Coordinates of C-alpha atoms in Angstrom, one line a residue:
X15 CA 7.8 47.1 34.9
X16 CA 7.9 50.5 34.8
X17 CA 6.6 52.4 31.9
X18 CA 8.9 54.6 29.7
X19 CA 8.1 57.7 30.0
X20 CA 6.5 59.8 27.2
X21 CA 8.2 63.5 27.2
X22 CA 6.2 66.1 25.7
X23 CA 8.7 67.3 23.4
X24 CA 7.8 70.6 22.1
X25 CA 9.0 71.4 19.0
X26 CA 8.1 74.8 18.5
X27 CA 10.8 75.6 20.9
X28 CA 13.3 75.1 18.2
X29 CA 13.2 78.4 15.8
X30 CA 14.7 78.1 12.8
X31 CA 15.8 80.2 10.2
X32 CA 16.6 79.9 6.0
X33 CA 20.3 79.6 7.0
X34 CA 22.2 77.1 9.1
X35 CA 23.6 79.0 12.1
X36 CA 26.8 80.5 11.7
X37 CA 30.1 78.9 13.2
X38 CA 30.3 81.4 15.9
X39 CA 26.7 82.4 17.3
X40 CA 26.7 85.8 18.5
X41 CA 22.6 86.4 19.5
X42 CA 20.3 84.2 21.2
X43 CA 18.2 83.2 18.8
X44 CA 21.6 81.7 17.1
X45 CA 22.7 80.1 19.7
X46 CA 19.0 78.5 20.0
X47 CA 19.4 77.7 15.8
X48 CA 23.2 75.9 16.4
X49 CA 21.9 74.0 19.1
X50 CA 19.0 72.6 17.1
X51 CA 21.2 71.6 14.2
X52 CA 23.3 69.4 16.8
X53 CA 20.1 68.2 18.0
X54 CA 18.6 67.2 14.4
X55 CA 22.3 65.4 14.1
X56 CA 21.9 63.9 16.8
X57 CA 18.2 62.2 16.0
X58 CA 19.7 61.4 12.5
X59 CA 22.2 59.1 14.4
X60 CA 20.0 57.9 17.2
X61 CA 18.6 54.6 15.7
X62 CA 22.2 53.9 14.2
X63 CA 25.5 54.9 16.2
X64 CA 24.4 55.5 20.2
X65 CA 28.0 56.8 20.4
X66 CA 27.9 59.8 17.8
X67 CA 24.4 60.4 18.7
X68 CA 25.4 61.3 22.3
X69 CA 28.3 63.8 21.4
X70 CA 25.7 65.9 19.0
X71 CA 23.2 65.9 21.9
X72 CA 25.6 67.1 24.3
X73 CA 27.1 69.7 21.7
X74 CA 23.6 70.8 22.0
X75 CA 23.3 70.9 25.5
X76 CA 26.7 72.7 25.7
X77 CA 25.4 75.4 23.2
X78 CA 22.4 76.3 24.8
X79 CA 24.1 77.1 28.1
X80 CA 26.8 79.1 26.4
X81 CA 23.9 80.8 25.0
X82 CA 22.5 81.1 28.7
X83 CA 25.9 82.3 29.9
X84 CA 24.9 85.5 27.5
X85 CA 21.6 85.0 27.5
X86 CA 20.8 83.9 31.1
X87 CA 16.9 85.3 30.6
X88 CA 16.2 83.7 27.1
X89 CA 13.5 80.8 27.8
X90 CA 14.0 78.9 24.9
X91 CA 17.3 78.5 25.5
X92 CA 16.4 77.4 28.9
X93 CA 13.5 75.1 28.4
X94 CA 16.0 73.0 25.4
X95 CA 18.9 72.3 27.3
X96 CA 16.6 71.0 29.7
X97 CA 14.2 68.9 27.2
X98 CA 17.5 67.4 25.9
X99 CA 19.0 66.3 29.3
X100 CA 15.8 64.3 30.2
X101 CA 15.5 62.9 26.9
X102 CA 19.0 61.7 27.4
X103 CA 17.9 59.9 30.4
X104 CA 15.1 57.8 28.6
X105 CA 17.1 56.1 26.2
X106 CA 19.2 53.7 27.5
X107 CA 21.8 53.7 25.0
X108 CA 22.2 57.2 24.6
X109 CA 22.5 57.3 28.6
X110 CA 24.8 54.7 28.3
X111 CA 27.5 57.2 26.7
X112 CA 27.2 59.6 29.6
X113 CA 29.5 59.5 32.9
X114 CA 27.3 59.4 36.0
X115 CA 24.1 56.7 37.2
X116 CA 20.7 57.8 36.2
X117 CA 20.0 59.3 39.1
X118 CA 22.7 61.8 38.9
X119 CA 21.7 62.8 34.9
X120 CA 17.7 63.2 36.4
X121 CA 18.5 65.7 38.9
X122 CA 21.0 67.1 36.3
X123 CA 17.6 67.3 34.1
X124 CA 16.0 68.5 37.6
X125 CA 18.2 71.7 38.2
X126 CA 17.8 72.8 34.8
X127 CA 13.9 72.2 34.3
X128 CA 13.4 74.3 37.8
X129 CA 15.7 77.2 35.8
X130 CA 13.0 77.2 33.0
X131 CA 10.5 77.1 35.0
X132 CA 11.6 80.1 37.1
X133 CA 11.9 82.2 33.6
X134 CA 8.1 81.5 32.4
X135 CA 6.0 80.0 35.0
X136 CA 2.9 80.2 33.4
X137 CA 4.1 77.9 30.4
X138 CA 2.6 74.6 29.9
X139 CA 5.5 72.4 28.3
X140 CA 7.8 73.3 30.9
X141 CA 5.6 72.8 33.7
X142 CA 5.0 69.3 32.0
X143 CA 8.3 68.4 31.6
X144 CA 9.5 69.9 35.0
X145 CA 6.9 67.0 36.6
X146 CA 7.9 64.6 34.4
X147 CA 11.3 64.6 35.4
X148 CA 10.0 64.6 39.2
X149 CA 8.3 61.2 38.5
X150 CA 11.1 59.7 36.7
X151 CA 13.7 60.3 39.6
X152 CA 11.5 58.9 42.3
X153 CA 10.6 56.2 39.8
X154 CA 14.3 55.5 40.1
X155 CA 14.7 55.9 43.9
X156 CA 12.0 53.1 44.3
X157 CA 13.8 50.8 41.7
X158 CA 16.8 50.9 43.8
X159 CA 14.8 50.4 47.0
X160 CA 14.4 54.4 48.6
X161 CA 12.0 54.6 51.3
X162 CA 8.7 56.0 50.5
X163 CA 9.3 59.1 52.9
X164 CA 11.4 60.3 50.0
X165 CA 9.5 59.9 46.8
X166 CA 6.3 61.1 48.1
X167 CA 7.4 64.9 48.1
X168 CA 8.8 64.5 44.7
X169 CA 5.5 62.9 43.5
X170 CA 2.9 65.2 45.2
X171 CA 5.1 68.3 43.7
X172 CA 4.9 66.1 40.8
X173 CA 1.0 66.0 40.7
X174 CA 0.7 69.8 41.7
X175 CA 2.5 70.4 38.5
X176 CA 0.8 68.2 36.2
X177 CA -2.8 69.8 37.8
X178 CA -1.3 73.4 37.3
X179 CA -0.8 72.1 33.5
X180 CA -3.8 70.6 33.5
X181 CA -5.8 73.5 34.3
X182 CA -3.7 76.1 31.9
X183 CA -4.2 74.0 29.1
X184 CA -8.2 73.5 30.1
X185 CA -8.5 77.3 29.8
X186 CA -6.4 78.3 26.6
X187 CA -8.5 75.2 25.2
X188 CA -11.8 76.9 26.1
X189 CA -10.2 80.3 24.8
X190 CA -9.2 78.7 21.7
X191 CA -13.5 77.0 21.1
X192 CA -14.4 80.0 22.1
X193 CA -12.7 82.1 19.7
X194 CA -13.5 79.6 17.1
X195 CA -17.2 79.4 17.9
X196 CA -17.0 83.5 17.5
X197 CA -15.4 83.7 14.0
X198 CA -17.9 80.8 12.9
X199 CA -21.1 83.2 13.8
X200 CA -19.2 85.8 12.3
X201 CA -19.9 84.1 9.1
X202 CA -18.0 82.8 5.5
X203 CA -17.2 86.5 5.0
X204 CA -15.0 86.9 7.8
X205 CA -11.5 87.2 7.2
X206 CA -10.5 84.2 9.3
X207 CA -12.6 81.5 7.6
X208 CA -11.8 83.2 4.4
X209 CA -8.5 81.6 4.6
X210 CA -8.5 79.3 7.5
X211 CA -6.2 81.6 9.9
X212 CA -6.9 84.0 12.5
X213 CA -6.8 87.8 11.7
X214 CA -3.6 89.8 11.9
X215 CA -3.1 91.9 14.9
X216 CA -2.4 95.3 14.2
X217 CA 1.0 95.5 14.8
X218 CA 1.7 91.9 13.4
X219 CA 0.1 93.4 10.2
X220 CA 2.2 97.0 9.8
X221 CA 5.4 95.4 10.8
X222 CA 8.2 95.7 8.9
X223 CA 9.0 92.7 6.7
X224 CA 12.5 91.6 7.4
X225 CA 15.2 89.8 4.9
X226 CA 14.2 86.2 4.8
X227 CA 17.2 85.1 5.6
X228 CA 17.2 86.9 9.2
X229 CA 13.5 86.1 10.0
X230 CA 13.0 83.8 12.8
X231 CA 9.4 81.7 13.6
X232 CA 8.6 80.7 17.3
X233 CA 5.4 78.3 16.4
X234 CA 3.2 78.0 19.4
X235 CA 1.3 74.8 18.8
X236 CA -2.4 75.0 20.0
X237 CA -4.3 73.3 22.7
X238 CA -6.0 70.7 21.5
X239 CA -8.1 67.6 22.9
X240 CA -5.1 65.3 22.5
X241 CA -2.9 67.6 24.6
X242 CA -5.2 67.5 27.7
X243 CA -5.3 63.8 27.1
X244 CA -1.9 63.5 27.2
X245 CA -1.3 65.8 30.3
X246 CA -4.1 63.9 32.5
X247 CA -2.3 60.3 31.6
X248 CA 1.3 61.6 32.4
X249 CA -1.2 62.5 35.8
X250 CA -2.8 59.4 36.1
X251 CA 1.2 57.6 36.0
X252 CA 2.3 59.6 38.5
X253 CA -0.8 59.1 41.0
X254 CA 0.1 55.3 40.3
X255 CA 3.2 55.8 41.4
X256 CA 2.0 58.1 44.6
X257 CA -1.2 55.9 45.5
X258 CA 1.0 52.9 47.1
X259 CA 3.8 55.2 48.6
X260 CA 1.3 57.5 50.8
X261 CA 0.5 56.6 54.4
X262 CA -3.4 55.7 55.2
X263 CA -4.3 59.4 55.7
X264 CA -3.2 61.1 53.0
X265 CA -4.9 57.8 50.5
X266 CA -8.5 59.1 51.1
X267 CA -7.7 62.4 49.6
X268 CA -5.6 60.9 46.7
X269 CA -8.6 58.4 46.3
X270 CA -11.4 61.5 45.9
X271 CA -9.1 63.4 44.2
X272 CA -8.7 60.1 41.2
X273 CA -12.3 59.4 41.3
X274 CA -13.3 63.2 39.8
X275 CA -10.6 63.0 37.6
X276 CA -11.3 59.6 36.2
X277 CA -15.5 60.8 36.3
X278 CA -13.7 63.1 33.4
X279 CA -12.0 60.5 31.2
X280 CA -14.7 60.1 28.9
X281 CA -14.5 63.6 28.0
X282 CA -11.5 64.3 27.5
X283 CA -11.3 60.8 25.4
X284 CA -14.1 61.6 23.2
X285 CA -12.6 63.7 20.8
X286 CA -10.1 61.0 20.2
X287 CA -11.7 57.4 20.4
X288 CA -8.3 55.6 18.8
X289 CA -6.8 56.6 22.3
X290 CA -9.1 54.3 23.9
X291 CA -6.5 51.3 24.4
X292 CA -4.3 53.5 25.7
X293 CA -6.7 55.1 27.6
X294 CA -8.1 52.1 29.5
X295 CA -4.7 50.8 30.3
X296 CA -3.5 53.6 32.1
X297 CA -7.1 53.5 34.3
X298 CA -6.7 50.0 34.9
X299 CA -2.7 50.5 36.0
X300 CA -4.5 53.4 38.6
X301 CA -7.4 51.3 40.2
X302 CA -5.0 48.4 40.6
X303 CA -2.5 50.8 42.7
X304 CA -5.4 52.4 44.3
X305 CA -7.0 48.9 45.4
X306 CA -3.6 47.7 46.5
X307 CA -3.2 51.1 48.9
X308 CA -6.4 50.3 50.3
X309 CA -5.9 47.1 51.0
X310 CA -2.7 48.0 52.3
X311 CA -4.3 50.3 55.1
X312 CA -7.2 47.5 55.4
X313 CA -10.1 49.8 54.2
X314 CA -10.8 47.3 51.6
X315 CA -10.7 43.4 52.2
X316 CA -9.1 40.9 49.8
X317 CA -11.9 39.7 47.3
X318 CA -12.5 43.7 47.4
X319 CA -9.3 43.9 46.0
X320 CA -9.4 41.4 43.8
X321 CA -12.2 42.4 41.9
X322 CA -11.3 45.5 41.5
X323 CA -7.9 44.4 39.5
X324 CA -10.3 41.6 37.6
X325 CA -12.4 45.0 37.2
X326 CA -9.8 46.8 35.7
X327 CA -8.3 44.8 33.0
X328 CA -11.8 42.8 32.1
X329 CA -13.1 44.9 28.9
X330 CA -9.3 45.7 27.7
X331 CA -8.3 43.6 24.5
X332 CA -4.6 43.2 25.7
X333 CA -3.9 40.1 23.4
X334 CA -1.3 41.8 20.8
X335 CA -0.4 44.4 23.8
X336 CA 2.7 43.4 25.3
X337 CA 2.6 46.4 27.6
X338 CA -0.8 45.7 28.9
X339 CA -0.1 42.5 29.5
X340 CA 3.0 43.1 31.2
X341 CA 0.7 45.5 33.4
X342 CA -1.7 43.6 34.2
X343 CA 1.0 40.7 35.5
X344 CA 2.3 43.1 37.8
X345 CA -1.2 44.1 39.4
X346 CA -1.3 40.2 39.9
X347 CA 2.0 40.4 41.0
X348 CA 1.3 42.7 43.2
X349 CA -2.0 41.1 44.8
X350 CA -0.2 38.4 45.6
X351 CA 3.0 40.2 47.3
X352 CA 0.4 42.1 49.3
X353 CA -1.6 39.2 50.2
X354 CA 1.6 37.9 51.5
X355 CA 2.5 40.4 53.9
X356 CA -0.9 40.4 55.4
X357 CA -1.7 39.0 58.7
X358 CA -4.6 35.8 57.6
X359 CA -7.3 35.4 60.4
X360 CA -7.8 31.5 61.3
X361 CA -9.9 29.5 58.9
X362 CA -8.5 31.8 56.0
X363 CA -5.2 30.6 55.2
X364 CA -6.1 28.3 52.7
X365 CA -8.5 31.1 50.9
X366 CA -4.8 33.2 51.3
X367 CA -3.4 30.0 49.6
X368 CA -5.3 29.6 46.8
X369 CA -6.0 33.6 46.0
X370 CA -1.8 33.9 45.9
X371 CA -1.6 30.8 43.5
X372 CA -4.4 31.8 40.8
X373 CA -3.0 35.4 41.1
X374 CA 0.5 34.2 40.1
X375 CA -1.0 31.8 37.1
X376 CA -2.7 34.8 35.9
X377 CA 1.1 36.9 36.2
X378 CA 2.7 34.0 34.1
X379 CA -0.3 33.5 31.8
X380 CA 0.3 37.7 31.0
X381 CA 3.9 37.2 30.8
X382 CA 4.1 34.0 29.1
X383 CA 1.7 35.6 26.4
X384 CA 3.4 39.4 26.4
X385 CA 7.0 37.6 25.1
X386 CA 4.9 36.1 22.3
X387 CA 3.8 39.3 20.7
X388 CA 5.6 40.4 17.6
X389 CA 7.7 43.2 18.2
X390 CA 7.8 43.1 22.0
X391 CA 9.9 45.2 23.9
X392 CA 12.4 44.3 26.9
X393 CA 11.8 40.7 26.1
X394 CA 14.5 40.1 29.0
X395 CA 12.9 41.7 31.7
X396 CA 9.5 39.7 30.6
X397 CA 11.5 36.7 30.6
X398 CA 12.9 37.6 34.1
X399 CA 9.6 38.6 35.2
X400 CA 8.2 35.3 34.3
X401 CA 10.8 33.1 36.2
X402 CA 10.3 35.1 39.1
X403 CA 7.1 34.7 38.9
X404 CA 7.0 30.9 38.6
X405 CA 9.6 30.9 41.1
X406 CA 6.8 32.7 43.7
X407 CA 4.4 29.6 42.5
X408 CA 7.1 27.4 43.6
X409 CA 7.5 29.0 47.3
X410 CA 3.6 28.5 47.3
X411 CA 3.9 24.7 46.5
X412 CA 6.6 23.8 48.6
X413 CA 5.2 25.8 51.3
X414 CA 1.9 24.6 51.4
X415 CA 1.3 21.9 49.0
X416 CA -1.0 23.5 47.4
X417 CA -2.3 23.1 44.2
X418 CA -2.3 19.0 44.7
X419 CA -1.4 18.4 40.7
X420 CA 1.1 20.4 39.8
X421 CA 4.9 19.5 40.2
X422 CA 6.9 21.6 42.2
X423 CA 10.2 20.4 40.1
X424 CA 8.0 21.7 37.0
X425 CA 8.2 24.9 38.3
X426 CA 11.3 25.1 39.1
X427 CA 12.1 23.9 34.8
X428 CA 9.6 26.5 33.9
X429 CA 11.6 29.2 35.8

C-alpha cells in the first residue's frame, strides 16, 4: 500500500499583511495575499465540506496565475499555485471535486512545479516539491500497471532532485552552526545573544520604516536537523520505488549509492531521537525493495532474501502502527510473489512451498493485526489486502497440499 505522500508545505511562502487583500489585487504581493486568504478558507473547510473546500483552493489557484499573467517572474506566486495543485492530489476527497483522473491533476502539478523551478533553481522547497510530484505520478503509473521503462526516468530525475536538495540544505545547515558557533565565541555581549536574533544588516537597519498596514514579511524558515531528515526520507521512498523498477545494471549503483546514505542515518536522526519509529520504518521499506531487486536479478538467493526482510522489521515495535504493519505485509507479500515467478531447481520446490506459505501467514498476521489498531487508516484496502492475501494461501493449498492441517475451505471463509 502505497504511502501518502508528505508535501513539504512551506509556509513562509504565504506573506501576509495587517489587512486582508483588497477585492481587486493590483501588485504581486496582493495577488500572493488574496490567494492565501482562499487558501486558509479552504483548510478551514477541509475536514468538513470537501465540496466548498475545493472551490476556495481553486480560487486560490486561479489567483495566483492571474497574478502570474502580470507577474509572470514573481516566485512566490509560482511556487503556491504549484504547492496547491499537488496538495489537491493527495486528498482524495478534495480530488474528488476536480474534473480529470489523477494522473492528469499530477502532471497539471508537474508543468507548474517545473515553472517554479525554472524562476529560482537554487531554492530548496521547490526542488523538493518538484520531486515529490515526480514520485507521485510514477507511483500512479505503476498502480495502473505502466511499464517500468517509464517510471524509471521520472524516479531517477526524482532522486537527482531530492540529492540536489539534499545537499543545499546540508550546506546552509553548516552555514547556519557555523554562524552560530561564531556569535557564541563572540560572547554574552554580542548583540545577537543579547536578544536571541542575528544582527541587522546595514541596510535592513537604515531602511525606511513603512505604514504597517503596507509592510509585507517573506519568513524564510531555517535549516534545521528535522529538515534534512525529512528531505533524506522523501529520498529513501522514492529509491523504494526505483530499486525494483531498474534493470540488473543500473541496481549495483542504486545499491552503493543507499548503503552511504543509509551509513548516514544515525546522524542525521540524532538530533531528533522521537523520529526513530519513523525512521526505522522507512529503512526497513528500502532494504526489503533492495533485497527483492536483487533477488530479482539473482545476485542474492532466497534465504538471502529472506533474512534481510526478517532483518529489517526485527527491532521495530510495529504493534499499535498500522502503517508498519501494513508495510511489512507487503515485503511478505512481495517475497512470496517473487518467489513465485522464480524458476525452483529440483529438490527445492518444497523449500519454494513452504517459504511462500509462512511468508503469506506473516502478510495476514500484519494485516489481520494493522485493522485492529485504534484509529487505522484505509481499513478497506487492509481488509482487501488481507483477503487477497489469504486467497494466495489458498492457491498454495490447493496447489500443493501444503500445509497438511489447515483447510483449504477455511481459507477461502477467511477471505
Amino acid at each position: 500500500m502505497p504511502k501518502p505522500k508528505q508535501f513539504l508545505k512551506d509556509d513562509s511562502r504565504k506573506k501576509k499583511s495587517a489587512k486582508h487583500a483588497p477585492q481587486v489585487p493590483e501588485t504581486a504581493d496582493e495577488f500572493l495575499a488574496a490567494g492565501v486568504d482562499h487558501e486558509e478558507a479552504g483548510e478551514k473547510w477541509r475536514g468538513g465540506d470537501a465540496a466548498k473546500s475545493t472551490r476556495f483552493f481553486v480560487r486560490a489557484i486561479d489567483t495566483y496565475e492571474a497574478g502570474l499573467t502580470k507577474y509572470p517572474d514573481s516566485f512566490d506566486l509560482a511556487y503556491n499555485k504549484a504547492r496547491v495543485q499537488y496538495e489537491i492530489t493527495q486528498h482524495p476527497k478534495l480530488r474528488g471535486q476536480l474534473p480529470g483522473n489523477l494522473l492528469d491533476l499530477l502532471h497539471v502539478a508537474l508543468e507548474s512545479s517545473r515553472r517554479a523551478l525554472a524562476l529560482k533553481q537554487d531554492d530548496p522547497d521547490v526542488i523538493f516539491n518538484t520531486a515529490q510530484v515526480l514520485t507521485s505520478i510514477a507511483e500512479a503509473l505503476d498502480d495502473v500497471g505502466s511499464d517500468a521503462g517509464s517510471l524509471v526516468p521520472l524516479l531517477e530525475e526524482a532522486v537527482e532532485l531530492f540529492q540536489r536538495c539534499l545537499t543545499l540544505q546540508e550546506f546552509r545547515f553548516s552555514e547556519s552552526e557555523a554562524l552560530r558557533d561564531s556569535m557564541t565565541a563572540d560572547g554574552p555581549g554580542s548583540p545577537a545573544e543579547s536578544d536571541g536574533g542575528a544582527p541587522l544588516t546595514p541596510a535592513a537597519a537604515t531602511a525606511s520604516p513603512q505604514p504597517s498596514e503596507e509592510q509585507w514579511a517573506s519568513i524564510v524558515e531555517p535549516t534545521t536537523p528535522d529538515t534534512l531528515l525529512d528531505t533524506i526520507l522523501a529520498l529513501f521512498e522514492t529509491l523504494t520505488v526505483l530499486a525494483t523498477k531498474l534493470n540488473p545494471r543500473g541496481l549495483a549503483a542504486l545499491e552503493e549509492y543507499s548503503s552511504t546514505l543509509l551509513s548516514k542515518l544515525p546522524t542525521y536522526l540524532a538530533p531528533s531521537p522521537t523520529r526513530a519509529p519513523e525512521v526505522g520504518l522507512t529503512r526497513a521499506n528500502l532494504l526489503s525493495a533492495l533485497a527483492e531487486a536483487g533477488f530479482r536479478a539473482g545476485t542474492i538467493d532466497t534465504a538471502t532474501y529472506e533474512r534481510a526482510i526478517t532483518d529489517a522489521f526485527r527491532d521495530l515495535d510495529l504493534a499499535a502502527d498500522p502503517k508498519g504493519l501494513t508495510d511489512k505485509a507487503d515485503a511478505m507479500l512481495a517475497f512470496a510473489a517473487a518467489l513465485r515467478t522464480q524458476p525452483v531447481e529440483d529438490g527445492q520446490q518444497q523449500q519454494q512451498v513452504v517459504a511462500r506459505w509462512g511468508a503469506l501467514t506473516q502478510a495476514v498476521s500484519a494485516l489481520g493485526a494493522a485493522a485492529k489498531v485504534p484509529g487505522a487508516m484505509n481499513l478497506a484496502r487492509i481488509h482487501l489486502a488481507r483477503a487477497d492475501a489469504e486467497m494466495l494461501r489458498y492457491r498454495v493449498k490447493d496447489g500443493t497440499g501444503y500445509p497438511g492441517n489447515v483447510d483449504a475451505g477455511v481459507l477461502v471463509k477467511n477471505a
